[in-house]
Coordinates of N, CA, C and O in Angstrom, one line a residue:
M1 N 108.7 111.1 86.6 CA 108.0 111.7 87.8 C 107.5 110.5 88.7 O 106.6 109.8 88.0
V2 N 108.0 110.0 89.8 CA 107.5 109.4 90.5 C 106.3 109.9 91.6 O 106.9 110.7 92.4
T3 N 105.6 109.5 91.6 CA 104.1 110.0 92.7 C 104.2 108.9 93.5 O 104.0 107.8 93.9
R4 N 104.3 109.8 94.9 CA 104.3 109.1 96.3 C 103.2 109.1 96.5 O 102.2 109.8 96.4
R5 N 102.7 107.7 97.0 CA 101.3 107.2 97.5 C 101.1 107.4 98.9 O 102.3 107.4 100.0
P6 N 100.1 108.2 99.6 CA 100.2 108.4 101.1 C 100.0 107.1 101.7 O 99.5 106.2 101.1
K7 N 100.9 107.0 103.1 CA 100.5 106.0 103.9 C 99.6 106.1 104.9 O 99.9 107.3 105.4
A8 N 99.0 105.3 105.2 CA 98.0 105.4 106.1 C 98.7 104.9 107.7 O 99.6 104.3 107.7
D9 N 98.6 106.0 108.7 CA 98.9 105.7 110.0 C 98.5 105.0 110.8 O 97.6 105.7 111.6
L10 N 98.8 103.6 110.9 CA 97.9 102.7 111.4 C 98.1 103.1 113.0 O 96.9 103.1 113.9
L11 N 98.7 103.4 113.6 CA 98.9 103.8 114.9 C 97.9 104.9 115.4 O 97.2 104.8 116.5
A12 N 98.2 106.2 114.6 CA 97.0 107.4 114.8 C 95.5 106.8 114.5 O 94.8 107.1 115.5
I13 N 95.6 106.0 113.9 CA 94.0 105.4 113.3 C 93.5 104.8 114.5 O 92.3 104.9 114.9
G14 N 94.4 103.7 114.8 CA 93.8 103.0 116.2 C 93.5 103.9 117.5 O 92.8 103.6 117.9
S15 N 94.8 105.1 117.6 CA 94.4 105.8 118.4 C 93.3 106.5 118.9 O 92.6 106.8 119.6
R16 N 92.8 106.6 117.5 CA 91.6 107.6 117.5 C 90.4 106.6 117.7 O 89.3 107.3 118.1
I17 N 90.3 105.8 116.9 CA 89.4 104.8 117.3 C 89.0 104.2 118.6 O 88.1 104.2 119.3
R18 N 90.4 104.3 119.7 CA 90.2 103.8 120.9 C 89.6 105.0 121.5 O 89.1 104.9 122.3
T19 N 90.2 106.0 121.6 CA 89.8 107.3 122.3 C 88.2 107.6 121.7 O 87.7 107.4 122.9
L20 N 87.7 107.3 120.6 CA 86.4 107.3 120.4 C 85.5 106.3 121.1 O 84.1 106.6 121.6
R21 N 86.1 105.4 120.9 CA 85.5 104.0 121.7 C 85.0 104.5 123.2 O 83.9 103.9 123.9
G22 N 86.1 105.3 124.0 CA 85.6 105.6 125.5 C 85.3 104.3 126.6 O 86.2 103.4 126.5
D23 N 84.2 104.2 127.0 CA 84.0 103.4 128.1 C 83.2 101.9 127.1 O 82.8 101.1 127.7
I24 N 83.0 102.1 125.5 CA 82.3 100.8 125.3 C 83.3 100.3 125.0 O 84.6 100.1 125.1
L25 N 83.0 98.4 125.4 CA 83.9 97.8 125.7 C 84.3 97.2 124.4 O 83.3 97.3 123.5
Q26 N 85.4 97.0 124.6 CA 86.2 96.2 122.8 C 85.1 95.0 122.0 O 84.6 95.0 121.3
E27 N 84.7 94.0 123.1 CA 83.8 93.1 122.6 C 82.4 93.7 122.0 O 81.5 93.4 121.3
E28 N 81.7 94.6 122.8 CA 80.6 95.3 122.2 C 80.7 95.9 121.3 O 80.0 95.5 120.1
L29 N 81.8 96.8 121.0 CA 81.8 97.2 119.9 C 82.2 96.5 118.4 O 81.8 96.3 117.5
A30 N 83.3 95.3 118.7 CA 83.7 94.5 117.9 C 82.1 93.5 117.6 O 82.3 93.3 116.0
A31 N 81.3 93.4 118.2 CA 80.1 92.9 117.9 C 79.3 93.9 116.7 O 78.7 93.2 115.6
Y32 N 79.3 94.9 117.2 CA 78.5 95.5 116.3 C 78.9 95.9 114.9 O 78.6 96.0 113.9
L33 N 80.7 95.6 114.7 CA 81.4 95.8 113.9 C 81.5 94.4 112.7 O 81.7 94.4 111.8
H34 N 81.1 93.5 113.5 CA 80.9 92.1 113.1 C 82.4 91.5 112.8 O 82.7 91.2 111.8
I35 N 83.3 91.8 113.7 CA 84.3 91.5 113.7 C 84.7 90.8 115.2 O 84.1 91.0 116.2
R36 N 86.1 90.1 115.3 CA 86.5 89.5 116.8 C 87.0 90.5 117.8 O 87.5 91.7 116.7
Q37 N 86.8 90.3 118.6 CA 87.6 91.2 119.8 C 88.8 91.1 119.6 O 89.3 92.5 119.4
G38 N 89.5 90.3 119.3 CA 91.1 90.6 118.9 C 91.2 91.0 117.8 O 92.5 92.0 117.8
Q39 N 90.7 91.3 116.5 CA 90.6 92.2 115.4 C 90.6 93.7 115.8 O 91.4 94.1 115.4
L40 N 89.6 93.8 116.7 CA 89.7 95.4 117.1 C 90.8 95.8 117.8 O 91.0 96.7 117.7
S41 N 91.0 94.9 118.5 CA 92.4 95.2 119.4 C 93.6 95.2 118.5 O 94.3 96.4 118.7
K42 N 93.6 94.8 117.3 CA 95.0 94.6 116.7 C 94.8 96.0 115.8 O 96.0 96.8 115.4
V43 N 93.5 96.1 115.6 CA 93.3 97.9 115.1 C 93.9 98.9 115.9 O 94.4 99.8 115.4
E44 N 93.4 98.9 117.0 CA 93.3 100.1 118.1 C 95.0 99.6 118.2 O 95.5 100.9 118.6
R45 N 95.6 98.5 118.4 CA 97.1 98.9 118.2 C 98.1 99.0 117.4 O 99.1 99.3 117.2
G46 N 96.9 99.8 116.2 CA 97.9 100.2 115.0 C 98.9 98.7 114.2 O 99.5 98.9 113.4
K47 N 98.4 97.5 114.7 CA 98.8 96.3 114.1 C 97.8 95.8 112.7 O 98.6 94.8 112.0
A48 N 96.7 96.4 112.5 CA 95.8 95.6 111.3 C 95.3 97.4 110.9 O 94.9 97.8 111.9
A49 N 95.0 97.2 109.5 CA 94.1 98.1 109.3 C 92.7 97.5 109.1 O 92.2 96.8 108.8
P50 N 91.8 98.7 109.3 CA 90.4 98.5 109.5 C 90.1 98.6 108.1 O 90.5 99.4 107.4
S51 N 89.1 97.4 107.6 CA 88.5 97.4 106.2 C 87.2 98.3 106.3 O 87.0 99.1 107.0
V52 N 87.1 98.9 104.9 CA 86.1 100.0 104.4 C 84.5 100.1 104.8 O 84.3 100.6 105.6
D53 N 84.4 98.5 105.4 CA 83.3 98.1 105.7 C 83.4 98.4 107.5 O 82.0 98.9 108.1
V54 N 84.4 98.5 108.4 CA 84.6 98.4 109.5 C 84.4 100.2 109.8 O 83.8 100.8 110.4
L55 N 85.2 100.3 108.5 CA 85.4 102.4 108.7 C 84.2 102.6 108.6 O 83.6 103.9 109.3
L56 N 83.1 102.6 107.9 CA 81.8 102.8 107.6 C 81.0 102.5 108.6 O 80.3 103.3 109.6
L57 N 80.9 101.1 109.5 CA 80.3 100.9 110.7 C 80.9 101.9 112.0 O 80.0 102.4 112.8
L58 N 82.3 102.1 112.1 CA 82.6 103.2 113.1 C 82.3 104.4 112.9 O 81.8 105.0 114.0
S59 N 82.0 104.8 111.8 CA 81.7 106.2 111.7 C 80.2 106.1 112.0 O 79.9 107.3 112.5
E60 N 79.4 105.4 111.4 CA 77.8 105.2 111.8 C 77.7 105.3 113.7 O 77.2 106.1 114.0
R61 N 78.8 104.4 113.9 CA 78.5 104.3 115.5 C 79.1 105.1 116.5 O 78.5 105.8 117.6
L62 N 80.1 105.9 116.2 CA 80.8 107.0 116.6 C 80.7 108.3 116.7 O 81.2 108.9 116.9
H63 N 80.1 108.3 115.5 CA 79.4 109.5 114.9 C 80.7 110.6 114.5 O 80.5 111.8 114.7
K64 N 81.7 109.9 113.8 CA 82.8 110.6 113.5 C 83.0 110.1 111.7 O 82.6 109.0 111.5
S65 N 83.5 111.3 110.8 CA 83.7 111.2 109.5 C 84.5 110.1 109.6 O 85.7 109.9 110.0
V66 N 84.3 109.0 108.1 CA 85.6 108.1 108.1 C 86.9 109.1 107.7 O 87.9 108.5 108.2
D67 N 87.0 110.2 107.1 CA 88.5 111.0 106.8 C 88.7 111.2 108.1 O 90.2 111.5 108.4
W68 N 88.0 112.0 109.2 CA 88.5 112.2 110.7 C 89.2 110.7 111.6 O 90.1 110.9 111.7
I69 N 88.5 109.6 111.2 CA 89.1 108.7 111.7 C 90.3 108.2 110.8 O 91.1 107.7 111.6
L70 N 90.3 108.0 109.8 CA 91.4 108.0 109.2 C 93.0 109.1 108.8 O 94.2 108.7 109.4
R71 N 92.4 110.2 109.4 CA 93.1 111.4 109.0 C 93.6 112.5 110.2 O 94.3 113.2 110.4
G72 N 92.6 112.3 111.0 CA 92.0 113.2 112.1 C 92.0 114.8 111.8 O 92.1 115.4 112.5
E73 N 91.3 114.9 110.5 CA 90.9 116.1 110.2 C 89.3 116.3 110.5 O 89.0 115.6 110.1
K74 N 89.6 117.4 110.3 CA 87.4 117.9 110.5 C 87.3 117.8 108.9 O 88.0 118.0 108.1
N75 N 86.0 117.7 108.6 CA 85.2 117.7 107.4 C 84.5 119.0 107.3 O 84.5 119.8 108.3

């Protein structure tokens, strides 16, 4: 039996991050996350996956669970 691994929906993750960011500038949030603005842009556009460290900092700063950021589900 072959077990399917769930795939991350990078576009949906990026969209949720962009929505949560609201009026915060990418440069400001990127500095808080210790990444470059260009990297945050890639994450928001679904071109790159956020690291675990970035997810934890996003959760802290934006007051949403990592699970919500990844899946859009309530915890």
